Amino acid sequence: MQVKPVIAIVGRPNVGKSTLFNRIAGKQKAIVIDEPGATRDRNYMDCVFQDKAFILIDTGGFEPASEERILIQMREQSNLAIEEADVIILLMDGKDGLTPSDIEIAKQLRGKSKHICFVANKVDGDRHQDMLTDFYRLGIDQFYPISAQHGLGVDELLSAVTRDFPELVEEKDDQDDQIKVAIVGKPNVGKSSLVNRILGKERSIANPTPGTTRDAIDMPVKVQGKKYLIIDTAGIRRKSKISQTLEKYSVVQALKSINRCNIALVLIDAEEGLTDQDTKIIGLAYERGKACIIVVNKWDKIEKDNSTVGKFVEDIKDKIKFMDFAPIIFVSAVTGQRAPKIFDLIDEVYAQYTKRIGTSPLNDMLEKSVRKNPMARYQNRQMHISYATQTDIKPPTFVFFVSNTKGIHFSYERYLMNQIRETFGFESVPLKLVFRKKR
């Protein structure tokens, strides 16, 4: 599966990092989930420019910094970008000219074998051009003047940045008989122990070879004759410098793995419960239509009574209403408790994730559902659904042909989704419903 290159935008505060991020990402149709708990603040985005796909990271906005922390934070962000990105956009302010902070950041980025693009923002016309000679003091051959706000020069910048990126390849996923499973979660939640526990039991494991990215390790494994590919992200390497920002950056690690998997195993620490960080990772999987299994690790450390599991499950489902269909399993990677059951659950979820429903049973269900709960009128006209058909799997995708797409209320869409889930046994996977106007 294609691994997407990563572009990070770094720079001191208020140079327009988020504006540039939104300008580039704005060409995308961002999916917005208006539900509590889904990821809201976008610091990373899957983007495509001229048939080249990449992940874009905005290093601003990860946490508000007070004055004295700004330098520490800039250093942290630059370090993170250096760790994670294939290409770094160093954004500076064309109106301010070159500042000591810019020189400091450039110096940090210099010693690394990364492709760096130097960019001067807020250049809205000739009157700012003469200030730009200042930037050559950085000893660079080329920099790009842009206006992120008005979009000037952004396409030229993107052409240069993505020049060596691979073109998008249509994934022919169906011939691939491996089930791709990503293990994701916050640092120190026990990902490595779980991987070792899962793989240690299986003698037929191939030599773990470092995967296509620097930090995703792909391990093929065979369990009872079935092939799986375990995608494990190596944690962030600079353990000593861990901080709030690094913690949030583990989301970027998760994103790389989630993009390549069919099923994401999201590991949660039983002692901490479901954190905002976990919710964000689950939100990323949901937005990308991936199936999800929530694995509560370190369950051996919890004092239990009869209602412990029930309370825990309720708490999780309450926080991730958008993904409340995801199965939850309680394990201990250290003692091995219930770890082998994970593969049974993966098989079960994958069977639903790749299930196809015939057009005839689907339309029978549709007819019954509409009879039971007729659609509301829209603009004083009766709404009709002519027919439905399943067009895809991973996730199962259903297209409904309707008299007016604007008349489909969110609650009715949810009703239809629940009917499909109950009737055809899709209770553990995300479904995608598309409404088209009947010609």
mmCIF file with all atom_site columns, N, CA and C in Angstrom, residues 1-43:
data_model
loop_
_atom_site.group_PDB
_atom_site.id
_atom_site.type_symbol
_atom_site.label_atom_id
_atom_site.label_alt_id
_atom_site.label_comp_id
_atom_site.label_asym_id
_atom_site.label_entity_id
_atom_site.label_seq_id
_atom_site.pdbx_PDB_ins_code
_atom_site.Cartn_x
_atom_site.Cartn_y
_atom_site.Cartn_z
_atom_site.occupancy
_atom_site.B_iso_or_equiv
_atom_site.pdbx_formal_charge
_atom_site.auth_seq_id
_atom_site.auth_comp_id
_atom_site.auth_asym_id
_atom_site.auth_atom_id
_atom_site.pdbx_PDB_model_num
ATOM 1   N N  . MET A 1 1  ? 0.851   -1.192 0.000  1.00 0.00 ? 1  MET A N  1
ATOM 2   C CA . MET A 1 1  ? 0.000   0.000  0.000  1.00 0.00 ? 1  MET A CA 1
ATOM 3   C C  . MET A 1 1  ? 0.885   1.240  0.000  1.00 0.00 ? 1  MET A C  1
ATOM 4   N N  . GLN A 1 2  ? 0.421   2.236  -0.701 1.00 0.00 ? 2  GLN A N  1
ATOM 5   C CA . GLN A 1 2  ? 1.240   3.437  -0.845 1.00 0.00 ? 2  GLN A CA 1
ATOM 6   C C  . GLN A 1 2  ? 1.370   4.198  0.477  1.00 0.00 ? 2  GLN A C  1
ATOM 7   N N  . VAL A 1 3  ? 2.603   4.577  0.793  1.00 0.00 ? 3  VAL A N  1
ATOM 8   C CA . VAL A 1 3  ? 2.815   5.391  1.991  1.00 0.00 ? 3  VAL A CA 1
ATOM 9   C C  . VAL A 1 3  ? 2.879   6.843  1.546  1.00 0.00 ? 3  VAL A C  1
ATOM 10  N N  . LYS A 1 4  ? 2.113   7.693  2.209  1.00 0.00 ? 4  LYS A N  1
ATOM 11  C CA . LYS A 1 4  ? 2.100   9.083  1.768  1.00 0.00 ? 4  LYS A CA 1
ATOM 12  C C  . LYS A 1 4  ? 3.249   9.860  2.396  1.00 0.00 ? 4  LYS A C  1
ATOM 13  N N  . PRO A 1 5  ? 3.934   10.698 1.603  1.00 0.00 ? 5  PRO A N  1
ATOM 14  C CA . PRO A 1 5  ? 4.943   11.579 2.179  1.00 0.00 ? 5  PRO A CA 1
ATOM 15  C C  . PRO A 1 5  ? 4.276   12.591 3.114  1.00 0.00 ? 5  PRO A C  1
ATOM 16  N N  . VAL A 1 6  ? 5.085   13.147 4.020  1.00 0.00 ? 6  VAL A N  1
ATOM 17  C CA . VAL A 1 6  ? 4.573   14.103 5.004  1.00 0.00 ? 6  VAL A CA 1
ATOM 18  C C  . VAL A 1 6  ? 5.221   15.467 4.784  1.00 0.00 ? 6  VAL A C  1
ATOM 19  N N  . ILE A 1 7  ? 4.391   16.521 4.723  1.00 0.00 ? 7  ILE A N  1
ATOM 20  C CA . ILE A 1 7  ? 4.890   17.902 4.633  1.00 0.00 ? 7  ILE A CA 1
ATOM 21  C C  . ILE A 1 7  ? 4.532   18.600 5.938  1.00 0.00 ? 7  ILE A C  1
ATOM 22  N N  . ALA A 1 8  ? 5.515   19.223 6.572  1.00 0.00 ? 8  ALA A N  1
ATOM 23  C CA . ALA A 1 8  ? 5.228   19.969 7.808  1.00 0.00 ? 8  ALA A CA 1
ATOM 24  C C  . ALA A 1 8  ? 5.467   21.453 7.573  1.00 0.00 ? 8  ALA A C  1
ATOM 25  N N  . ILE A 1 9  ? 4.561   22.275 8.104  1.00 0.00 ? 9  ILE A N  1
ATOM 26  C CA . ILE A 1 9  ? 4.741   23.729 8.031  1.00 0.00 ? 9  ILE A CA 1
ATOM 27  C C  . ILE A 1 9  ? 5.255   24.196 9.394  1.00 0.00 ? 9  ILE A C  1
ATOM 28  N N  . VAL A 1 10 ? 6.468   24.756 9.434  1.00 0.00 ? 10 VAL A N  1
ATOM 29  C CA . VAL A 1 10 ? 6.999   25.262 10.701 1.00 0.00 ? 10 VAL A CA 1
ATOM 30  C C  . VAL A 1 10 ? 7.310   26.750 10.574 1.00 0.00 ? 10 VAL A C  1
ATOM 31  N N  . GLY A 1 11 ? 7.486   27.388 11.705 1.00 0.00 ? 11 GLY A N  1
ATOM 32  C CA . GLY A 1 11 ? 7.803   28.814 11.715 1.00 0.00 ? 11 GLY A CA 1
ATOM 33  C C  . GLY A 1 11 ? 7.400   29.408 13.047 1.00 0.00 ? 11 GLY A C  1
ATOM 34  N N  . ARG A 1 12 ? 7.857   30.641 13.284 1.00 0.00 ? 12 ARG A N  1
ATOM 35  C CA . ARG A 1 12 ? 7.506   31.258 14.573 1.00 0.00 ? 12 ARG A CA 1
ATOM 36  C C  . ARG A 1 12 ? 6.020   31.597 14.589 1.00 0.00 ? 12 ARG A C  1
ATOM 37  N N  . PRO A 1 13 ? 5.472   31.988 15.741 1.00 0.00 ? 13 PRO A N  1
ATOM 38  C CA . PRO A 1 13 ? 4.038   32.283 15.818 1.00 0.00 ? 13 PRO A CA 1
ATOM 39  C C  . PRO A 1 13 ? 3.643   33.445 14.896 1.00 0.00 ? 13 PRO A C  1
ATOM 40  N N  . ASN A 1 14 ? 2.399   33.415 14.452 1.00 0.00 ? 14 ASN A N  1
ATOM 41  C CA . ASN A 1 14 ? 1.782   34.517 13.688 1.00 0.00 ? 14 ASN A CA 1
ATOM 42  C C  . ASN A 1 14 ? 2.395   34.816 12.323 1.00 0.00 ? 14 ASN A C  1
ATOM 43  N N  . VAL A 1 15 ? 3.034   33.825 11.715 1.00 0.00 ? 15 VAL A N  1
ATOM 44  C CA . VAL A 1 15 ? 3.515   34.076 10.346 1.00 0.00 ? 15 VAL A CA 1
ATOM 45  C C  . VAL A 1 15 ? 2.493   33.573 9.325  1.00 0.00 ? 15 VAL A C  1
ATOM 46  N N  . GLY A 1 16 ? 1.413   32.931 9.819  1.00 0.00 ? 16 GLY A N  1
ATOM 47  C CA . GLY A 1 16 ? 0.364   32.462 8.895  1.00 0.00 ? 16 GLY A CA 1
ATOM 48  C C  . GLY A 1 16 ? 0.419   30.980 8.601  1.00 0.00 ? 16 GLY A C  1
ATOM 49  N N  . LYS A 1 17 ? 0.962   30.195 9.552  1.00 0.00 ? 17 LYS A N  1
ATOM 50  C CA . LYS A 1 17 ? 1.047   28.741 9.315  1.00 0.00 ? 17 LYS A CA 1
ATOM 51  C C  . LYS A 1 17 ? -0.336  28.135 9.110  1.00 0.00 ? 17 LYS A C  1
ATOM 52  N N  . SER A 1 18 ? -1.263  28.506 9.991  1.00 0.00 ? 18 SER A N  1
ATOM 53  C CA . SER A 1 18 ? -2.602  27.902 9.885  1.00 0.00 ? 18 SER A CA 1
ATOM 54  C C  . SER A 1 18 ? -3.323  28.382 8.630  1.00 0.00 ? 18 SER A C  1
ATOM 55  N N  . THR A 1 19 ? -3.071  29.634 8.234  1.00 0.00 ? 19 THR A N  1
ATOM 56  C CA . THR A 1 19 ? -3.706  30.151 7.013  1.00 0.00 ? 19 THR A CA 1
ATOM 57  C C  . THR A 1 19 ? -3.220  29.359 5.804  1.00 0.00 ? 19 THR A C  1
ATOM 58  N N  . LEU A 1 20 ? -1.911  29.094 5.773  1.00 0.00 ? 20 LEU A N  1
ATOM 59  C CA . LEU A 1 20 ? -1.364  28.313 4.653  1.00 0.00 ? 20 LEU A CA 1
ATOM 60  C C  . LEU A 1 20 ? -1.905  26.882 4.695  1.00 0.00 ? 20 LEU A C  1
ATOM 61  N N  . PHE A 1 21 ? -1.946  26.324 5.901  1.00 0.00 ? 21 PHE A N  1
ATOM 62  C CA . PHE A 1 21 ? -2.486  24.964 6.073  1.00 0.00 ? 21 PHE A CA 1
ATOM 63  C C  . PHE A 1 21 ? -3.916  24.897 5.525  1.00 0.00 ? 21 PHE A C  1
ATOM 64  N N  . ASN A 1 22 ? -4.738  25.861 5.941  1.00 0.00 ? 22 ASN A N  1
ATOM 65  C CA . ASN A 1 22 ? -6.138  25.856 5.492  1.00 0.00 ? 22 ASN A CA 1
ATOM 66  C C  . ASN A 1 22 ? -6.256  26.096 3.998  1.00 0.00 ? 22 ASN A C  1
ATOM 67  N N  . ARG A 1 23 ? -5.357  26.910 3.458  1.00 0.00 ? 23 ARG A N  1
ATOM 68  C CA . ARG A 1 23 ? -5.364  27.195 2.022  1.00 0.00 ? 23 ARG A CA 1
ATOM 69  C C  . ARG A 1 23 ? -5.081  25.910 1.237  1.00 0.00 ? 23 ARG A C  1
ATOM 70  N N  . ILE A 1 24 ? -4.074  25.151 1.683  1.00 0.00 ? 24 ILE A N  1
ATOM 71  C CA . ILE A 1 24 ? -3.726  23.904 0.970  1.00 0.00 ? 24 ILE A CA 1
ATOM 72  C C  . ILE A 1 24 ? -4.800  22.843 1.238  1.00 0.00 ? 24 ILE A C  1
ATOM 73  N N  . ALA A 1 25 ? -5.188  22.710 2.505  1.00 0.00 ? 25 ALA A N  1
ATOM 74  C CA . ALA A 1 25 ? -6.163  21.679 2.868  1.00 0.00 ? 25 ALA A CA 1
ATOM 75  C C  . ALA A 1 25 ? -7.556  22.044 2.360  1.00 0.00 ? 25 ALA A C  1
ATOM 76  N N  . GLY A 1 26 ? -7.784  23.353 2.149  1.00 0.00 ? 26 GLY A N  1
ATOM 77  C CA . GLY A 1 26 ? -9.101  23.828 1.733  1.00 0.00 ? 26 GLY A CA 1
ATOM 78  C C  . GLY A 1 26 ? -9.484  23.342 0.360  1.00 0.00 ? 26 GLY A C  1
ATOM 79  N N  . LYS A 1 27 ? -8.483  22.916 -0.410 1.00 0.00 ? 27 LYS A N  1
ATOM 80  C CA . LYS A 1 27 ? -8.795  22.340 -1.719 1.00 0.00 ? 27 LYS A CA 1
ATOM 81  C C  . LYS A 1 27 ? -9.458  20.984 -1.509 1.00 0.00 ? 27 LYS A C  1
ATOM 82  N N  . GLN A 1 28 ? -9.364  20.472 -0.278 1.00 0.00 ? 28 GLN A N  1
ATOM 83  C CA . GLN A 1 28 ? -9.951  19.168 0.018  1.00 0.00 ? 28 GLN A CA 1
ATOM 84  C C  . GLN A 1 28 ? -11.376 19.379 0.487  1.00 0.00 ? 28 GLN A C  1
ATOM 85  N N  . LYS A 1 29 ? -12.177 18.333 0.360  1.00 0.00 ? 29 LYS A N  1
ATOM 86  C CA . LYS A 1 29 ? -13.478 18.368 1.009  1.00 0.00 ? 29 LYS A CA 1
ATOM 87  C C  . LYS A 1 29 ? -13.274 17.778 2.399  1.00 0.00 ? 29 LYS A C  1
ATOM 88  N N  . ALA A 1 30 ? -13.109 18.637 3.377  1.00 0.00 ? 30 ALA A N  1
ATOM 89  C CA . ALA A 1 30 ? -12.899 18.122 4.731  1.00 0.00 ? 30 ALA A CA 1
ATOM 90  C C  . ALA A 1 30 ? -14.212 17.545 5.238  1.00 0.00 ? 30 ALA A C  1
ATOM 91  N N  . ILE A 1 31 ? -14.118 16.419 5.900  1.00 0.00 ? 31 ILE A N  1
ATOM 92  C CA . ILE A 1 31 ? -15.332 15.828 6.462  1.00 0.00 ? 31 ILE A CA 1
ATOM 93  C C  . ILE A 1 31 ? -15.491 16.412 7.851  1.00 0.00 ? 31 ILE A C  1
ATOM 94  N N  . VAL A 1 32 ? -16.627 16.999 8.102  1.00 0.00 ? 32 VAL A N  1
ATOM 95  C CA . VAL A 1 32 ? -16.831 17.554 9.432  1.00 0.00 ? 32 VAL A CA 1
ATOM 96  C C  . VAL A 1 32 ? -17.856 16.691 10.143 1.00 0.00 ? 32 VAL A C  1
ATOM 97  N N  . ILE A 1 33 ? -17.493 16.209 11.306 1.00 0.00 ? 33 ILE A N  1
ATOM 98  C CA . ILE A 1 33 ? -18.446 15.410 12.077 1.00 0.00 ? 33 ILE A CA 1
ATOM 99  C C  . ILE A 1 33 ? -18.989 16.321 13.154 1.00 0.00 ? 33 ILE A C  1
ATOM 100 N N  . ASP A 1 34 ? -20.286 16.619 13.088 1.00 0.00 ? 34 ASP A N  1
ATOM 101 C CA . ASP A 1 34 ? -20.850 17.501 14.118 1.00 0.00 ? 34 ASP A CA 1
ATOM 102 C C  . ASP A 1 34 ? -21.310 16.684 15.293 1.00 0.00 ? 34 ASP A C  1
ATOM 103 N N  . GLU A 1 35 ? -20.422 15.915 15.848 1.00 0.00 ? 35 GLU A N  1
ATOM 104 C CA . GLU A 1 35 ? -20.813 15.121 17.000 1.00 0.00 ? 35 GLU A CA 1
ATOM 105 C C  . GLU A 1 35 ? -19.773 15.297 18.071 1.00 0.00 ? 35 GLU A C  1
ATOM 106 N N  . PRO A 1 36 ? -20.194 15.256 19.331 1.00 0.00 ? 36 PRO A N  1
ATOM 107 C CA . PRO A 1 36 ? -19.219 15.435 20.402 1.00 0.00 ? 36 PRO A CA 1
ATOM 108 C C  . PRO A 1 36 ? -18.169 14.342 20.325 1.00 0.00 ? 36 PRO A C  1
ATOM 109 N N  . GLY A 1 37 ? -16.953 14.706 20.637 1.00 0.00 ? 37 GLY A N  1
ATOM 110 C CA . GLY A 1 37 ? -15.898 13.690 20.709 1.00 0.00 ? 37 GLY A CA 1
ATOM 111 C C  . GLY A 1 37 ? -15.156 13.466 19.416 1.00 0.00 ? 37 GLY A C  1
ATOM 112 N N  . ALA A 1 38 ? -15.704 13.926 18.286 1.00 0.00 ? 38 ALA A N  1
ATOM 113 C CA . ALA A 1 38 ? -14.973 13.715 17.032 1.00 0.00 ? 38 ALA A CA 1
ATOM 114 C C  . ALA A 1 38 ? -13.868 14.762 16.940 1.00 0.00 ? 38 ALA A C  1
ATOM 115 N N  . THR A 1 39 ? -12.883 14.481 16.103 1.00 0.00 ? 39 THR A N  1
ATOM 116 C CA . THR A 1 39 ? -11.766 15.418 16.040 1.00 0.00 ? 39 THR A CA 1
ATOM 117 C C  . THR A 1 39 ? -12.214 16.726 15.389 1.00 0.00 ? 39 THR A C  1
ATOM 118 N N  . ARG A 1 40 ? -11.896 17.837 16.018 1.00 0.00 ? 40 ARG A N  1
ATOM 119 C CA . ARG A 1 40 ? -12.324 19.141 15.543 1.00 0.00 ? 40 ARG A CA 1
ATOM 120 C C  . ARG A 1 40 ? -11.148 19.937 15.003 1.00 0.00 ? 40 ARG A C  1
ATOM 121 N N  . ASP A 1 41 ? -10.175 20.120 15.894 1.00 0.00 ? 41 ASP A N  1
ATOM 122 C CA . ASP A 1 41 ? -9.064  20.974 15.483 1.00 0.00 ? 41 ASP A CA 1
ATOM 123 C C  . ASP A 1 41 ? -8.194  20.191 14.530 1.00 0.00 ? 41 ASP A C  1
ATOM 124 N N  . ARG A 1 42 ? -7.954  20.778 13.377 1.00 0.00 ? 42 ARG A N  1
ATOM 125 C CA . ARG A 1 42 ? -7.225  20.017 12.367 1.00 0.00 ? 42 ARG A CA 1
ATOM 126 C C  . ARG A 1 42 ? -5.791  20.487 12.333 1.00 0.00 ? 42 ARG A C  1
ATOM 127 N N  . ASN A 1 43 ? -4.904  19.625 12.789 1.00 0.00 ? 43 ASN A N  1
ATOM 128 C CA . ASN A 1 43 ? -3.487  19.940 12.659 1.00 0.00 ? 43 ASN A CA 1
ATOM 129 C C  . ASN A 1 43 ? -2.855  19.102 11.557 1.00 0.00 ? 43 ASN A C  1
#
